GROMACS .gro file of C-alpha atoms in nm:
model
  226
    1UNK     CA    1   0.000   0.000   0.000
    2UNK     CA    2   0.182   0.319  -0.088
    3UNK     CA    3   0.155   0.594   0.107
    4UNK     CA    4  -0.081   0.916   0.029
    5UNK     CA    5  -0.009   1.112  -0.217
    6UNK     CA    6   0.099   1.507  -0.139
    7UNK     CA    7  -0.206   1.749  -0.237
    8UNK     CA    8  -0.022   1.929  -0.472
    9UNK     CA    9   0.007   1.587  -0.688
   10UNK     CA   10  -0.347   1.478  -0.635
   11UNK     CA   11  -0.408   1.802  -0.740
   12UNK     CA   12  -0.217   1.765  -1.091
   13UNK     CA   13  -0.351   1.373  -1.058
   14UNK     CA   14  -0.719   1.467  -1.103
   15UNK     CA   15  -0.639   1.774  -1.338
   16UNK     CA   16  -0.504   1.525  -1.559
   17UNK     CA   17  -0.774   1.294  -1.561
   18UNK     CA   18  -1.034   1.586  -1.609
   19UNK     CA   19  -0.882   1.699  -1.918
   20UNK     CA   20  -0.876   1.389  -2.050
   21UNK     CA   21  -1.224   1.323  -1.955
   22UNK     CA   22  -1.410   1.603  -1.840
   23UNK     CA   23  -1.758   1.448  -1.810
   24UNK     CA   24  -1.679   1.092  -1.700
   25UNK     CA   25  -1.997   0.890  -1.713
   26UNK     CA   26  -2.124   0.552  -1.598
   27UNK     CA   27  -2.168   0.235  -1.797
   28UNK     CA   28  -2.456   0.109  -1.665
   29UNK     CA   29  -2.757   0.190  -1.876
   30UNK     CA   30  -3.051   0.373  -1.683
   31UNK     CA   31  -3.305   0.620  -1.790
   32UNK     CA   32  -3.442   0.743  -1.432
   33UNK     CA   33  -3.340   0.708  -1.102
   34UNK     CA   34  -3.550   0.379  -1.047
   35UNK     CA   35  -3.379   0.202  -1.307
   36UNK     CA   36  -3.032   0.297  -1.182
   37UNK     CA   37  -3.096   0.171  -0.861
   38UNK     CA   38  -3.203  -0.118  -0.984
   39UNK     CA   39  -2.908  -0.155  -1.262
   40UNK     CA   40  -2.649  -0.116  -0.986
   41UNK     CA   41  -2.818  -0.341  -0.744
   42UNK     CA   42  -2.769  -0.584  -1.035
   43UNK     CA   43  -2.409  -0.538  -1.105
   44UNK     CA   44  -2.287  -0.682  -0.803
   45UNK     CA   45  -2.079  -1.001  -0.908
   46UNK     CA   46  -2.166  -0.931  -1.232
   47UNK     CA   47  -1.998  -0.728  -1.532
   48UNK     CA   48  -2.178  -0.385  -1.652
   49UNK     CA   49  -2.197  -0.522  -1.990
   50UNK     CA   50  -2.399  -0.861  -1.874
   51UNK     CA   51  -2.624  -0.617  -1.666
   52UNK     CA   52  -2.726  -0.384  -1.963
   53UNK     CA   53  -2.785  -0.674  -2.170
   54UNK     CA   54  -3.064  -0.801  -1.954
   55UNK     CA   55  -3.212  -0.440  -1.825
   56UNK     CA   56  -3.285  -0.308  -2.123
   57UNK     CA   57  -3.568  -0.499  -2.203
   58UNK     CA   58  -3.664  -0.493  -1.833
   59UNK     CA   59  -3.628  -0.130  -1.844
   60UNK     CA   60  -3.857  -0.133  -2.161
   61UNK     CA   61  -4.120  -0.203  -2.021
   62UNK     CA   62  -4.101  -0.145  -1.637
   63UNK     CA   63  -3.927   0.168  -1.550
   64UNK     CA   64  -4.103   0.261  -1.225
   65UNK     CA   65  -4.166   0.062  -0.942
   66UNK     CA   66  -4.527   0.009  -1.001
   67UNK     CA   67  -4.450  -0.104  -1.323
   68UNK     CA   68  -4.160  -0.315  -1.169
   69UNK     CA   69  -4.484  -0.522  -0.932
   70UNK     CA   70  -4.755  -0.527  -1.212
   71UNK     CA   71  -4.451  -0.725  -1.397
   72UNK     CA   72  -4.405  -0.971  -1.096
   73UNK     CA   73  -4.194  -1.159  -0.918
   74UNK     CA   74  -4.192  -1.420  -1.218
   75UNK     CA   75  -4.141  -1.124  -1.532
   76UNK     CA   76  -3.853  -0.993  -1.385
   77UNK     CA   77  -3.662  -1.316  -1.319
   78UNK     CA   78  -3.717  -1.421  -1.688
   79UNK     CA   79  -3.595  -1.084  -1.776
   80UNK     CA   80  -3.237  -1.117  -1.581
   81UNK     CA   81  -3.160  -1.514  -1.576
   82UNK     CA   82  -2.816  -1.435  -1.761
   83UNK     CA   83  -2.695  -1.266  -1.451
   84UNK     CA   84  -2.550  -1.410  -1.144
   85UNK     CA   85  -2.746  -1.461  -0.827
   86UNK     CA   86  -3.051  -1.354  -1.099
   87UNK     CA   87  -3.328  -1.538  -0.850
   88UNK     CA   88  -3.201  -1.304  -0.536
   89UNK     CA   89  -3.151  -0.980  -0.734
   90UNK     CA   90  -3.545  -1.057  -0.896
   91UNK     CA   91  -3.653  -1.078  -0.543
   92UNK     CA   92  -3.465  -0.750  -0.412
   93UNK     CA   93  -3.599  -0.591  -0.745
   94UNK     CA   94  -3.938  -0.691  -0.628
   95UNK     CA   95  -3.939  -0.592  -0.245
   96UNK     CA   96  -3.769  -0.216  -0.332
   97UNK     CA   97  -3.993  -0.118  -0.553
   98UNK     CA   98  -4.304  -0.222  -0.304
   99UNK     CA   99  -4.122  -0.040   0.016
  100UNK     CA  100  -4.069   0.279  -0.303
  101UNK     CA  101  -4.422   0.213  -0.423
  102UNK     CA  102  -4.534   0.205  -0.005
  103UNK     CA  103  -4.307   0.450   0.134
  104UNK     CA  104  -4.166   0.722  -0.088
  105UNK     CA  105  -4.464   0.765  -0.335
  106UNK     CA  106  -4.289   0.561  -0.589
  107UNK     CA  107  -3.975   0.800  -0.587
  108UNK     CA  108  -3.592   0.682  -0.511
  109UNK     CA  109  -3.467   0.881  -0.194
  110UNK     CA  110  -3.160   1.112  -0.186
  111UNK     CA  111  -3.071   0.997   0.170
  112UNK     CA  112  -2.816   0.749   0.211
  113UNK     CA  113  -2.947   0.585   0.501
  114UNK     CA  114  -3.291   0.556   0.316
  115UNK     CA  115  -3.148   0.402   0.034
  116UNK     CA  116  -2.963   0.145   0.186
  117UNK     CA  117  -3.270   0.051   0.364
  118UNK     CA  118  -3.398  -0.118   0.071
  119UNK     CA  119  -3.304  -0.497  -0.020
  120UNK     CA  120  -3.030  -0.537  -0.215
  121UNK     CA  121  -2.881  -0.180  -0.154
  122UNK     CA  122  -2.508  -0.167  -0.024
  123UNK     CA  123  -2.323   0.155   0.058
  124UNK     CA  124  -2.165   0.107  -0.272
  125UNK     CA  125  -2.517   0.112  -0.448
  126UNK     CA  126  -2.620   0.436  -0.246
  127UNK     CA  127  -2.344   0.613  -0.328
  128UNK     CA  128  -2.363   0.581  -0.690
  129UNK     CA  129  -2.688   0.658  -0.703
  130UNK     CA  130  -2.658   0.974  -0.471
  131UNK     CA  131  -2.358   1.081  -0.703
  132UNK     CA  132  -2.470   1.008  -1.062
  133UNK     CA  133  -2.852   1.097  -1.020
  134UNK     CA  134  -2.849   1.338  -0.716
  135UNK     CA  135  -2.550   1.507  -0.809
  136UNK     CA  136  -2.412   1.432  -0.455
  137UNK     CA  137  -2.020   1.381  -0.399
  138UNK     CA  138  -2.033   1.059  -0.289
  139UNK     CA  139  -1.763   0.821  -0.312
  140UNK     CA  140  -1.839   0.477  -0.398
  141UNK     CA  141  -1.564   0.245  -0.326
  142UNK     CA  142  -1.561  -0.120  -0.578
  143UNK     CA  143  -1.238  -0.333  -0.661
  144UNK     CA  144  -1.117  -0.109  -0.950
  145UNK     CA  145  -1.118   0.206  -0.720
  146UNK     CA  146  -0.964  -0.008  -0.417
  147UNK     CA  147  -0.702  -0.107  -0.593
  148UNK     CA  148  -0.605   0.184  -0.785
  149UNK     CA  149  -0.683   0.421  -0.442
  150UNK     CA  150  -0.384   0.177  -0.296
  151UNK     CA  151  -0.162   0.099  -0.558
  152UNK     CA  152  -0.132   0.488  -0.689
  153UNK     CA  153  -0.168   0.646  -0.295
  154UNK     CA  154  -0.449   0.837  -0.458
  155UNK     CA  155  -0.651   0.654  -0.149
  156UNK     CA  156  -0.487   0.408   0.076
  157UNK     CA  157  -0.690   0.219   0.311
  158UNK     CA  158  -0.683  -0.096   0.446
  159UNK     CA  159  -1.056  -0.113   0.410
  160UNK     CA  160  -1.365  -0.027   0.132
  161UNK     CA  161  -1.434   0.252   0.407
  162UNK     CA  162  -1.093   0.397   0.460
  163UNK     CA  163  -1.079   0.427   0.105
  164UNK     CA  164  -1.377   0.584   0.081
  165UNK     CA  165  -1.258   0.823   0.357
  166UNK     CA  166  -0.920   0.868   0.202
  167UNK     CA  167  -1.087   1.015  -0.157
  168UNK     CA  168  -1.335   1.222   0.044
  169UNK     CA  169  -1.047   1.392   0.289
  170UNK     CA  170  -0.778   1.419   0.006
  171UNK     CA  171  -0.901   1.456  -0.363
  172UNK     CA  172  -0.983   1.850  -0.398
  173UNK     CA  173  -1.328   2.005  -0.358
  174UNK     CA  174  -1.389   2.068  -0.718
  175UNK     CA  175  -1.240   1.719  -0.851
  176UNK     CA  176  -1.540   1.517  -0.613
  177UNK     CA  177  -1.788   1.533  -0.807
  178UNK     CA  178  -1.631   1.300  -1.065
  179UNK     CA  179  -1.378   1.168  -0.870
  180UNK     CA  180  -1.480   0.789  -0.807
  181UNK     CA  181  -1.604   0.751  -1.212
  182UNK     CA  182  -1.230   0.930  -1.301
  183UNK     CA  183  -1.109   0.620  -1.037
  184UNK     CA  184  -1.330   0.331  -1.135
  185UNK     CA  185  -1.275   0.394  -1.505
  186UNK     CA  186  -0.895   0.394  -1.502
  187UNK     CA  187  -0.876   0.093  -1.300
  188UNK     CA  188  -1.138  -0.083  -1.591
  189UNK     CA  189  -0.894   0.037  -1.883
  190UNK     CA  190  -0.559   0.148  -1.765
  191UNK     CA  191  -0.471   0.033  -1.382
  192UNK     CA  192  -0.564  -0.309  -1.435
  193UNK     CA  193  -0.510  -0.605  -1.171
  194UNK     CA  194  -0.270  -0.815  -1.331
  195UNK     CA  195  -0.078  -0.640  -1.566
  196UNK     CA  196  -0.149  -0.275  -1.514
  197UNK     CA  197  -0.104  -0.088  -1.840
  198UNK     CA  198   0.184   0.162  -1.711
  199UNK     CA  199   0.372   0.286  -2.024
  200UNK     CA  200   0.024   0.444  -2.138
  201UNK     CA  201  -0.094   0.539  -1.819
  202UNK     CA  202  -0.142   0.923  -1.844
  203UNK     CA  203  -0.037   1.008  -1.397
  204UNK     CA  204   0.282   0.730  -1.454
  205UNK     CA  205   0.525   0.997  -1.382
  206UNK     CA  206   0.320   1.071  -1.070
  207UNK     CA  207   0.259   0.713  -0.939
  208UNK     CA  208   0.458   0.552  -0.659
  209UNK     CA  209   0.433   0.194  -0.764
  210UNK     CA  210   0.706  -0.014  -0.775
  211UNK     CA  211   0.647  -0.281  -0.999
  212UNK     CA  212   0.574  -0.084  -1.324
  213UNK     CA  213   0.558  -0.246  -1.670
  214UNK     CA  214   0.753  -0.134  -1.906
  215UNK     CA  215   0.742  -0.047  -2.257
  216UNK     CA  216   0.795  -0.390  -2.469
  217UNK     CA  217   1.163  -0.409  -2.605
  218UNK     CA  218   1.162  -0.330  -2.996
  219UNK     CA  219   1.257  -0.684  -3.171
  220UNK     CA  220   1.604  -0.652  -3.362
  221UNK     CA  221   1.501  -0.727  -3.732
  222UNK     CA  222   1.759  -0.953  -3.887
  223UNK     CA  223   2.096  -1.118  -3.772
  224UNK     CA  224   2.312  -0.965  -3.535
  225UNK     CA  225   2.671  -0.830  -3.676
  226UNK     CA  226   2.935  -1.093  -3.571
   0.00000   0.00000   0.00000
């Protein structure tokens, strides 16, 4: 775990990352706040690209949460079968959107602990939903930002929370808003687990890890002189 980075270079860290994506958006595919609740919910143990696959349709044709119930227990499951832990994540789908339906009027909360309140909704879920839809600069914390927060000292922790903590207390005021998509996205493309893709990695000069690759050794075309 390297140590936190100085302010002055998380400064020039998220500077670079905002010009080279100023408006950094999500992959999961939502058109209200219902369905992104319901989208992330889905994603957990499961890629973004498996999850849009099966929403859409879903989404097609139940984008509220009384739509959600007149579909039924039964229409949604048929809707996400390719996705893991489908027969749980129908059920959560079906329980929110009664206690939304119940106890909000049918509309998704902007309070964290009311959100998490509902089946299926982590602290991870909340905040992505408070920061995408509400506009709120919440920090949500999944492997890709983890490991990236620990590996770069952008956010060390030892824990989902103390990373969480870490990009709250340290990234500047006016780099929050986008901060975790800047975090999750290079992790996805660029900071990878296994092989992290260093020599196009656009903070490398800022980065404290160790074990950087390199740039791949040109191969010597012919016979070498004797």
């Amino acid at each position: 775990m390297a140590k936190q980075l100085p302010y002055s270079t998380m400064r020039e860290v998220f500077a670079r990352f905002e010009a080279a994506e100023p408006e950094p958006r999500g992959e999961l595919e939502h058109v209200n706040a219902f369905t992104l609740v319901v989208a992330v919910a889905m994603s957990a143990q499961a890629t973004d690209a498996g999850v849009n696959r099966a929403t859409r349709a879903l989404f097609a044709v139940a984008d509220t949460p009384q739509k959600m119930l007149d579909l039924g227990l039964e229409g949604v499951t048929d809707h996400i079968r390719t996705i893991g832990l489908f027969r749980q994540k129908a059920k959560n789908v079906i329980r929110l959107s009664r206690i939304l339906v119940d106890d909000y009027g049918g509309e998704v909360p902007d309070s964290r602990a009311a959100l998490q309140s509902l089946p299926g909704v982590g602290r991870k879920t909340a905040n992505v939903v408070l920061n995408m839809w509400f506009g709120h600069p919440a920090q949500a914390v999944d492997t890709h930002i983890f490991r990236v927060g620990n590996r770069t000292g952008i956010a060390p922790g030892k824990t989902v929370e103390a990373v969480e903590r870490a990009v709250e207390d340290n990234v500047p005021a006016r780099y929050q808003r986008h901060a975790h998509h800047w975090l999750i996205l290079h992790g996805r493309y660029t900071c990878v687990a296994r092989k992290p893709k260093c020599p196009a990695c656009l903070i490398r000069d800022l980065c404290p890890y160790d074990d950087k690759t390199l740039e791949p050794t040109p191969r010597t075309e012919g016979r070498s002189a004797p």
